[in-house]
Coordinates of C-alpha atoms in Angstrom, one line a residue:
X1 CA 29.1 40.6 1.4
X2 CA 31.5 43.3 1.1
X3 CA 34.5 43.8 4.3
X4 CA 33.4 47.0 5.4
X5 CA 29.9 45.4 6.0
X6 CA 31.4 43.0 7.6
X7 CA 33.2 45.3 9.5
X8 CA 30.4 47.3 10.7
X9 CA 28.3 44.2 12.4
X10 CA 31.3 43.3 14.1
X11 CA 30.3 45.4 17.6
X12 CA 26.2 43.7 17.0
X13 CA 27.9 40.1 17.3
X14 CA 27.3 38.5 21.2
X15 CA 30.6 37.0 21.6
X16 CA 29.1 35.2 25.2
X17 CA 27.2 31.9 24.7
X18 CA 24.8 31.5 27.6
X19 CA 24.5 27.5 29.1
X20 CA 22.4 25.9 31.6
X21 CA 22.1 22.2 33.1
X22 CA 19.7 19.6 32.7
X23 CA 18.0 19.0 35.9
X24 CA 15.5 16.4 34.8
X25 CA 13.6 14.7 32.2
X26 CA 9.8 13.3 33.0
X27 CA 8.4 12.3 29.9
X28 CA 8.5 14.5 26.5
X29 CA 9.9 17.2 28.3
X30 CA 13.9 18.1 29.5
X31 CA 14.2 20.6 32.3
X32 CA 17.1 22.7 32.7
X33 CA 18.6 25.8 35.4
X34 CA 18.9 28.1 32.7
X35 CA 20.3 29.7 30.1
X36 CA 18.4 32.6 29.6
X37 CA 16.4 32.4 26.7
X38 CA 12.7 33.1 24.9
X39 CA 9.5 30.8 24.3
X40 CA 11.0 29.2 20.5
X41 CA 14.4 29.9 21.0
X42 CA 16.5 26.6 19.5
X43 CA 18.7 25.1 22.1
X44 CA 21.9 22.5 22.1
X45 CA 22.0 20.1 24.4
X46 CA 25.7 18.9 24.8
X47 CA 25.4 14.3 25.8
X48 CA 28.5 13.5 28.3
X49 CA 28.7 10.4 26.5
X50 CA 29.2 10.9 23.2
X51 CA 29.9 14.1 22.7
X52 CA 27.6 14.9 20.4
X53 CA 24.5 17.3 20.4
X54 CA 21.1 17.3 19.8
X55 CA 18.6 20.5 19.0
X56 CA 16.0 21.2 21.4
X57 CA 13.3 24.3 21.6
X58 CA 12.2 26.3 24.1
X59 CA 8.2 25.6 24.7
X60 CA 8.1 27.1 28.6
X61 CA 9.2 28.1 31.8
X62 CA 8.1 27.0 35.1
X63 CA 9.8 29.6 37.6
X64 CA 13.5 29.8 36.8
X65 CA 13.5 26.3 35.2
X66 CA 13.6 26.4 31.5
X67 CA 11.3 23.2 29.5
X68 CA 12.9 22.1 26.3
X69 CA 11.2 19.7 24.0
X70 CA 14.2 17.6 21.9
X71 CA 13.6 17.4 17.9
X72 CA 15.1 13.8 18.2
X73 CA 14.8 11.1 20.4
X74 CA 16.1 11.7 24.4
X75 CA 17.7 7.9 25.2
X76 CA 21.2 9.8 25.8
X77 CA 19.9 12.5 28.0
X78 CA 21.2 12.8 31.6
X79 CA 21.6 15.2 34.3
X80 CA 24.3 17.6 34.4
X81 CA 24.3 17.9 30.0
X82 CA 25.5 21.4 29.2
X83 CA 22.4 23.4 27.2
X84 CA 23.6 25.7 25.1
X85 CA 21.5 28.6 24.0
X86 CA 21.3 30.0 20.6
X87 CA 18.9 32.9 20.5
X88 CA 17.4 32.1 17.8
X89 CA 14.3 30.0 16.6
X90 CA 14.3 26.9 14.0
X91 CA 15.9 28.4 10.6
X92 CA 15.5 26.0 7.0
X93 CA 17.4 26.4 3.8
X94 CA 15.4 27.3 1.1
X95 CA 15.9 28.2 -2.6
X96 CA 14.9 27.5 -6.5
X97 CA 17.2 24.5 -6.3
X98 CA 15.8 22.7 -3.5
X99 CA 12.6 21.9 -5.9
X100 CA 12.2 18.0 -7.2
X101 CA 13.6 17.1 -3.2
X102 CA 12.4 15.5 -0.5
X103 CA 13.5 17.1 3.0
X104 CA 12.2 16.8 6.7
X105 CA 11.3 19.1 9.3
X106 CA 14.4 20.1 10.0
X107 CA 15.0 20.8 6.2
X108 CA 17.3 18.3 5.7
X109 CA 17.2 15.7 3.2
X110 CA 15.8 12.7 3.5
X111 CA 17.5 10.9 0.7
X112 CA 21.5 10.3 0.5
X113 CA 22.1 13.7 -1.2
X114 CA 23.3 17.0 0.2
X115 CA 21.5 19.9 0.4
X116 CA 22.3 22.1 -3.0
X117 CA 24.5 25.3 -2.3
X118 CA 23.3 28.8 -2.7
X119 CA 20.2 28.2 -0.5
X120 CA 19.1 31.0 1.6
X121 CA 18.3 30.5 5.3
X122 CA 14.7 31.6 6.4
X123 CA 13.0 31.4 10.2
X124 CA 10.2 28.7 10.5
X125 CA 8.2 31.2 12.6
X126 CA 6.9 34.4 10.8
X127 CA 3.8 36.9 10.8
X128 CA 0.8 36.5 8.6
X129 CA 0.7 39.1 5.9
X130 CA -1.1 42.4 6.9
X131 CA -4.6 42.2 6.2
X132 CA -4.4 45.6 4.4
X133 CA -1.7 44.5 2.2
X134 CA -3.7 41.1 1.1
X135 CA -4.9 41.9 -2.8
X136 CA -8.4 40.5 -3.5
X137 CA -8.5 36.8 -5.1
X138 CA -9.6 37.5 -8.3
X139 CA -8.6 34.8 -10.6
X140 CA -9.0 31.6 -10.8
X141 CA -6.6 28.1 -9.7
X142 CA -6.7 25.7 -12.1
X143 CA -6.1 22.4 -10.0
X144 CA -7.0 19.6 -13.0
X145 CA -9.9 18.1 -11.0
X146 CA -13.5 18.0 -12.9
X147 CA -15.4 18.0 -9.9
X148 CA -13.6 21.3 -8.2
X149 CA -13.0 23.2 -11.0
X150 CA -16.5 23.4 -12.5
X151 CA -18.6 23.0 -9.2
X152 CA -16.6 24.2 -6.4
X153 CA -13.9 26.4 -8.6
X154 CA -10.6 28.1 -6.2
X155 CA -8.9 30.8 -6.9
X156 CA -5.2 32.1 -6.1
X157 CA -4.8 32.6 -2.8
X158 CA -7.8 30.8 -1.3
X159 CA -7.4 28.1 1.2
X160 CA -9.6 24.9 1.2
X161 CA -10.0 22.3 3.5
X162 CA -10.5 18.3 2.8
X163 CA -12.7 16.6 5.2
X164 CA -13.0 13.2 5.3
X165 CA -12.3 9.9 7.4
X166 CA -9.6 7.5 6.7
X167 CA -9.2 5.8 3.9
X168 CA -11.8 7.7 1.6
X169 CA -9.0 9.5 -1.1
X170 CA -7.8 12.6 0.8
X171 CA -4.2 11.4 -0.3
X172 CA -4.7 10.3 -3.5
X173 CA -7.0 14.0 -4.5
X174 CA -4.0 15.4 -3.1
X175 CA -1.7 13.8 -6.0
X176 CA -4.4 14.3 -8.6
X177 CA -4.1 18.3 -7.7
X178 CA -0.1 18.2 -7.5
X179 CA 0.0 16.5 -10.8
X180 CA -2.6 18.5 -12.5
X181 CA -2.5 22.2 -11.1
X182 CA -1.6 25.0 -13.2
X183 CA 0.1 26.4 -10.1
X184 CA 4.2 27.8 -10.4
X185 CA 5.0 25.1 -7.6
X186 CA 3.6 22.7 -5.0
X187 CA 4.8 22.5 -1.3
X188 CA 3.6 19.4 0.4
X189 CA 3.9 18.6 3.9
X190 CA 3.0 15.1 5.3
X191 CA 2.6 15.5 8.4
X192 CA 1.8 12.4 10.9
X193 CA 1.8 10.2 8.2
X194 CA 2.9 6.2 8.3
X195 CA 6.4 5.4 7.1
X196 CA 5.2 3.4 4.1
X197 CA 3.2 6.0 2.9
X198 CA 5.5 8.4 2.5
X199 CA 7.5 6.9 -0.7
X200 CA 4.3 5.3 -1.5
X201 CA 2.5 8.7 -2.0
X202 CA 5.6 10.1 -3.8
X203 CA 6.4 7.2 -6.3
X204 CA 2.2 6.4 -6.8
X205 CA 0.6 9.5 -6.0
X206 CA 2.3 11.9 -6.9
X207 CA 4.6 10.3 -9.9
X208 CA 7.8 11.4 -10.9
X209 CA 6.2 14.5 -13.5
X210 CA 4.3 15.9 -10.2
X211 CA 7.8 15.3 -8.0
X212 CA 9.7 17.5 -10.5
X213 CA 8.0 20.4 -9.8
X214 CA 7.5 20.0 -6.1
X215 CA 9.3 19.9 -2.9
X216 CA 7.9 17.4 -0.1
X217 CA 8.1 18.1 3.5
X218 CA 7.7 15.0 6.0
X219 CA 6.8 14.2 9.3
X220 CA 6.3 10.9 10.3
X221 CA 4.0 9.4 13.0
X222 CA 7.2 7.9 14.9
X223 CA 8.9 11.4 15.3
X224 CA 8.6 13.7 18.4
X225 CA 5.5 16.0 18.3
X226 CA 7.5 18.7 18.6
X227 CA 9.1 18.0 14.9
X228 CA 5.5 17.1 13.5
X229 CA 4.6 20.5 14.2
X230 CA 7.7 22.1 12.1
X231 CA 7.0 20.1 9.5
X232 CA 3.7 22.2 9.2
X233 CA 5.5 25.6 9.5
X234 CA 9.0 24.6 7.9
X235 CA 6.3 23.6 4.7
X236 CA 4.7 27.0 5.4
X237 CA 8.0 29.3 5.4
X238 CA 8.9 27.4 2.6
X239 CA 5.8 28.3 0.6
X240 CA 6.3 31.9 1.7
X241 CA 9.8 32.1 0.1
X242 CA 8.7 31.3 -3.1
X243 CA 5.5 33.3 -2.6
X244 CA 7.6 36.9 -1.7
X245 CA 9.6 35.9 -5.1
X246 CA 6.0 36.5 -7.3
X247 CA 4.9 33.0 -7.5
X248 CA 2.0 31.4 -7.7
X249 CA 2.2 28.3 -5.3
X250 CA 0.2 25.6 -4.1
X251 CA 0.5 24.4 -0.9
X252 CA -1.0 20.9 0.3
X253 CA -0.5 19.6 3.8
X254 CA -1.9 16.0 5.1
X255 CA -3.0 16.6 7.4
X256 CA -4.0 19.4 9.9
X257 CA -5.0 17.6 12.4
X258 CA -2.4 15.7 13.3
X259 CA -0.6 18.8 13.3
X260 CA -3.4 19.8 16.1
X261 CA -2.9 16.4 17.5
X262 CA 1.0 17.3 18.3
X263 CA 0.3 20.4 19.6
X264 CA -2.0 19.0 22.1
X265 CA 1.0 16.3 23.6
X266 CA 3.3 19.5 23.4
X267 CA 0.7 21.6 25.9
X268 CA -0.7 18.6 28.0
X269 CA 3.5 17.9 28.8
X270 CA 3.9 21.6 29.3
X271 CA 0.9 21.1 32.3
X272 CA -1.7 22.9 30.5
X273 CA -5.5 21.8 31.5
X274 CA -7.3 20.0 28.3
X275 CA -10.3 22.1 27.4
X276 CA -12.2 21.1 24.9
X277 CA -12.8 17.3 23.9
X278 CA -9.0 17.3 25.7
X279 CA -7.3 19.9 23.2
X280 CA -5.4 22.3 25.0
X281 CA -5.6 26.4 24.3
X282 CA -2.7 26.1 22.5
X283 CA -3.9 24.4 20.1
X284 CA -6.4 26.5 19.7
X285 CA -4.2 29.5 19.2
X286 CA -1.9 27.8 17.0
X287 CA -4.0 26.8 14.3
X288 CA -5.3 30.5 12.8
X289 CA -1.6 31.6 13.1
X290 CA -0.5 28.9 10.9
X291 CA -3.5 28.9 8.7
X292 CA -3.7 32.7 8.2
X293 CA -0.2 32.6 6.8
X294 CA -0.7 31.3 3.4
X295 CA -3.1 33.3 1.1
X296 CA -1.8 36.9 -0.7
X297 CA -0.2 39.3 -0.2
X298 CA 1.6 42.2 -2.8
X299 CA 4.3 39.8 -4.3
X300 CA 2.8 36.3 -5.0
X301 CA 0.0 33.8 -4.0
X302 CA -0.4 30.6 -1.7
X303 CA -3.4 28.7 -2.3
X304 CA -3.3 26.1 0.2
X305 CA -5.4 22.7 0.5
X306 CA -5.4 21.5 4.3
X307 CA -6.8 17.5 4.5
X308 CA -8.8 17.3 8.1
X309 CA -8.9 13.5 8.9
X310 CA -12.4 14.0 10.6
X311 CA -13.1 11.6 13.6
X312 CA -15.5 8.8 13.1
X313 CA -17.2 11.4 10.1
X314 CA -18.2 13.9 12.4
X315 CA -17.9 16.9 11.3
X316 CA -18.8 18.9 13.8
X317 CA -15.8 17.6 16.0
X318 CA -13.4 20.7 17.2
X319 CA -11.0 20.3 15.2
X320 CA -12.8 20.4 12.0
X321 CA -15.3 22.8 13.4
X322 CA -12.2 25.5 13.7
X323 CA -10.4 24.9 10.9
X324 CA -14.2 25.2 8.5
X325 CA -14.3 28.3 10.4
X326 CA -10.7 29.5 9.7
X327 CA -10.8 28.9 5.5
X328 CA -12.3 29.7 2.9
X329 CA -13.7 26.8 1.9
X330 CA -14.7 23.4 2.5
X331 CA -15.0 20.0 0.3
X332 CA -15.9 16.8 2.0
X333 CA -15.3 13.3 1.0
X334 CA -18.3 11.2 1.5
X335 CA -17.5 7.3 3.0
X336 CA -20.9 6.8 1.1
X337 CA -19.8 7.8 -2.1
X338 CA -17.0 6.3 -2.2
X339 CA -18.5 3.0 -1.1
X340 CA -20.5 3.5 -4.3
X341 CA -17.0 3.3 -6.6
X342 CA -17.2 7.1 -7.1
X343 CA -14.1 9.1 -6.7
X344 CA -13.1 11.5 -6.3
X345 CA -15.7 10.7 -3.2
X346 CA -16.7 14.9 -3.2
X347 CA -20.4 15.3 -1.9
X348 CA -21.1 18.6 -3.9
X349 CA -24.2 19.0 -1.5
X350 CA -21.7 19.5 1.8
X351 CA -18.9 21.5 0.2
X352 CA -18.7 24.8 -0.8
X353 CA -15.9 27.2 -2.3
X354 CA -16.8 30.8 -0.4
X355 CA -15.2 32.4 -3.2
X356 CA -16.8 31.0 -6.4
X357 CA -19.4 33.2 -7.2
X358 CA -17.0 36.2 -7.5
X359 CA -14.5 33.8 -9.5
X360 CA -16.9 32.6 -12.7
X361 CA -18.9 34.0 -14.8
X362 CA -23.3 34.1 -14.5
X363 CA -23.9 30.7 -16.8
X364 CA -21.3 29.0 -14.9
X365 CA -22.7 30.3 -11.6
X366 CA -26.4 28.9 -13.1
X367 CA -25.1 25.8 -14.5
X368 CA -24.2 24.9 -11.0
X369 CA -26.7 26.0 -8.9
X370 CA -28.4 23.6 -11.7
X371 CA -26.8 20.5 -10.9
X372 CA -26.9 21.0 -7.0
X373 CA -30.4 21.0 -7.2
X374 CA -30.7 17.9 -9.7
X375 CA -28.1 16.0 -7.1
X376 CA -30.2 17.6 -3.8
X377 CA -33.7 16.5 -5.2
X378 CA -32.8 13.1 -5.8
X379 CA -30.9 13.1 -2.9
X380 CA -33.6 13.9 -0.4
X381 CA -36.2 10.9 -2.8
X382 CA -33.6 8.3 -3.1
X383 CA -35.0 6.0 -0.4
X384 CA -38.3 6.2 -1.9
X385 CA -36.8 5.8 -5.8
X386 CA -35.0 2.9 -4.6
X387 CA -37.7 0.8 -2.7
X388 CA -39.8 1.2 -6.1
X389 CA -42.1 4.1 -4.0
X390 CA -42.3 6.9 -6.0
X391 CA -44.5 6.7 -9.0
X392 CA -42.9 8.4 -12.5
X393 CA -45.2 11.1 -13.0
X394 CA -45.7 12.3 -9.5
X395 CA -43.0 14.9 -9.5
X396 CA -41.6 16.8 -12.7
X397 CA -38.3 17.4 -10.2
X398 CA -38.0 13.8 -9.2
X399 CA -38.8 12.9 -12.8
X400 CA -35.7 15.2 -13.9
X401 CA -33.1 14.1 -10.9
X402 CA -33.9 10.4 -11.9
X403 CA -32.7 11.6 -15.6
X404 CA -29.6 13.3 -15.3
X405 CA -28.5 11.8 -11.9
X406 CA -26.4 8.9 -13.9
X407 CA -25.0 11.7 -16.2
X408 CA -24.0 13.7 -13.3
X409 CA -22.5 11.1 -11.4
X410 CA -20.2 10.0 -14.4
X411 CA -19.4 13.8 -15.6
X412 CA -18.2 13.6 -11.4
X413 CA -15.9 10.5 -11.5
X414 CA -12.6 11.0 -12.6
X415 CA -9.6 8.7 -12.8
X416 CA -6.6 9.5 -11.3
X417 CA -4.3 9.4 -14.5
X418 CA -7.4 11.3 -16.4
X419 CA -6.3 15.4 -17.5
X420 CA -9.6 17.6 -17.7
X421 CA -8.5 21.3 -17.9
X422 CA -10.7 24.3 -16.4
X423 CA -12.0 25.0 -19.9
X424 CA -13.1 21.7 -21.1
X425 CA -14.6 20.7 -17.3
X426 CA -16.4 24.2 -17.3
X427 CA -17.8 23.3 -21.4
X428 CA -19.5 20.0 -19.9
X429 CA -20.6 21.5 -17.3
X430 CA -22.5 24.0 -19.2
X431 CA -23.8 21.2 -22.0
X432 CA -25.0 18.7 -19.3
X433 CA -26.7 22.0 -17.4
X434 CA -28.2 23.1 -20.9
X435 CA -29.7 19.6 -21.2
X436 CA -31.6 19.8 -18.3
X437 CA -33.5 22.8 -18.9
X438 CA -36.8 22.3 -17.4
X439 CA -39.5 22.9 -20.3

């Protein structure tokens, strides 16, 4: 930056800081006489004791009494700590060299390195694009799985949601996409997770190829809600960066609800009334201006895959009710399936791309519509195939699911270390379809 620029945002610069006092603590939540700041604004709260600081945010007011929610933990908190205000909300570090790294919600690293230089500071909190200014999606994602690629194909800039339960493969479809997407870079933010699983997804999961082009956002289970939040936007902001620089990115976060889950301790502390199935408004609120933000806009692409851990398989919960409604897309893994050794655990019959039939062509549209109906008539018999009821003869349908439902079920399973491009997923689709022509 040149001196006379410099010079000429010398008279801008607020040479006052503003400070307040803790006046109590009850729970999550630090309450403070003053200073004068905005709902987000970051905050410094100066300890007596050791004379260090911690970062706080702004999350509400209750008459003139600031509430502050800490980013770290609150054990050397006591009354009469100086709180400093900034005036400004959470700002991350981001840039080309950050890729390969592994940061938390904070954007700092979470290994032993320093950050790299050059890295260009961004807020946390921004705008969705303007819906005027969002180009059409009109080509297809690649993401290296059979199963989505052929029958529930994405494209640049949509967002999908993974419903499933615990333990059914959200995480490890989630490394299978990182590894295998034809995508410029991958953003993933896991969010809520355990501690274990963190490095486990990275080293197993995701391998070493799929870390190289990737930058990893965590959040763990044992940190404050308010920084399991961030880690959703701080992945978010991050993916914007690289989007306004013409890239085509993937985003993958794991998972949204948790995400929901903080925001709910954040409004309950804050005193708001629980509302529905005890998720406050907030929450509510929160989730489309988080979701909405990824997608296009006129410099680049986000397609985003949000995992929804979905409450003893209900998908009708609120949670996973919103969200469904917010995307543009859903793919559910099925506890049944994968009981069955199947995986990915997809149920084709439940999920649905909204944006496939304007992303493939008409015998790729057919071909699927095909095999849906193959998997949804021998679906709605398999009781009666099973118990030895139906009689071979009785239905040419039934006669054809029991056919090509063992070819359809292994053209489904894929391995995780197994590579199956667009082209050559889309080709067997089209041969098995062609196979099954009714006579």
């Amino acid at each position: 930056m040149k001196a006379i620029d410099l010079i000429e945002k010398i008279p801008s610069i607020n040479t006052f800081k503003k400070y307040g006092k803790v006046k109590k603590v009850v729970g999550l939540m630090i309450e403070s006489k003053g200073p004068e700041s905005s709902i987000g604004d970051v905050c410094f709260i100066h300890l007596a004791q050791t004379g260090q600081r911690i970062k706080a945010e702004v999350v509400g007011f209750r008459e003139e009494t600031v509430i502050l929610m800490p980013f770290s933990t609150i054990h050397a908190i006591s009354p009469g700590c100086l709180v400093e205000a900034t005036s400004q909300s959470l700002q991350v570090k981001v840039g080309p060299s950050l890729i390969g790294r592994v940061v938390d919600s904070m954007g700092n690293p979470l290994t032993d390195e320093e950050l790299p230089q050059g890295l260009t500071p961004v807020n946390t909190e921004q705008s969705p694009p303007n819906p005027l200014k969002r180009p059409p999606i009109s080509e297809k994602m690649e993401v290296g799985v059979r199963a989505i690629d052929s029958m529930l194909t994405v494209g640049k800039g949509q967002r999908v949601g993974i419903f499933a339960g615990s333990g059914v493969g959200k995480s490890t479809l989630l490394g299978m996409i990182a590894r295998n997407t034809k995508a410029d870079i991958n953003i993933i933010a896991l969010i809520g997770e355990r501690g274990r699983e963190v490095r486990e997804f990275i080293e197993r999961d995701l391998g070493e190829e799929g870390l190289k082009r990737s930058i990893v956002v965590a959040a763990t289970s044992d940190q404050p809600a308010l920084m399991r939040i961030k880690g959703a936007f701080t992945a978010t902001a991050i993916a914007e960066y690289f989007r306004d620089r013409g890239y085509n990115v993937m985003l993958m976060m794991d998972s949204v609800t948790r995400v929901a889950m903080a925001q709910r301790e954040i409004g309950l502390a804050v005193g708001e009334p629980p509302a529905t199935k005890g998720y406050t408004p907030s929450v509510f609120a929160t989730l489309p201006k988080l979701l909405e933000r990824t997608g296009t806009n006129q410099f680049g692409t986000i397609t985003a895959f949000y995992t929804v851990l979905v409450d003893g398989d209900d998908l009708n919960e609120p949670i996973s009710d919103t969200v469904r409604g917010i995307l543009d897309g859903h793919i559910v893994l099925d506890r049944n399936i994968a009981n069955k050794g199947q995986y990915p655990a997809i149920n084709i019959l439940k999920s649905v791309s909204r944006l496939m039939n304007h992303l493939v062509s008409k015998n790729h549209l057919h071909a699927a519509g095909k095999i849906r109906d193959l998997l949804s008539t021998y679906t709605n018999s398999e009781d009666l195939i099973n118990i030895g009821a139906y009689k071979k003869g009785t239905s040419r349908e039934i006669d054809d699911s029991i056919e090509f439902y063992p070819k359809i079920t292994s053209y489904l399973k894929q391995s995780t270390d197994e590579i199956s491009s667009l082209e050559e997923s889309v080709k067997k689709l089209l041969d098995l379809a062609n196979k099954g022509e009714w006579r």
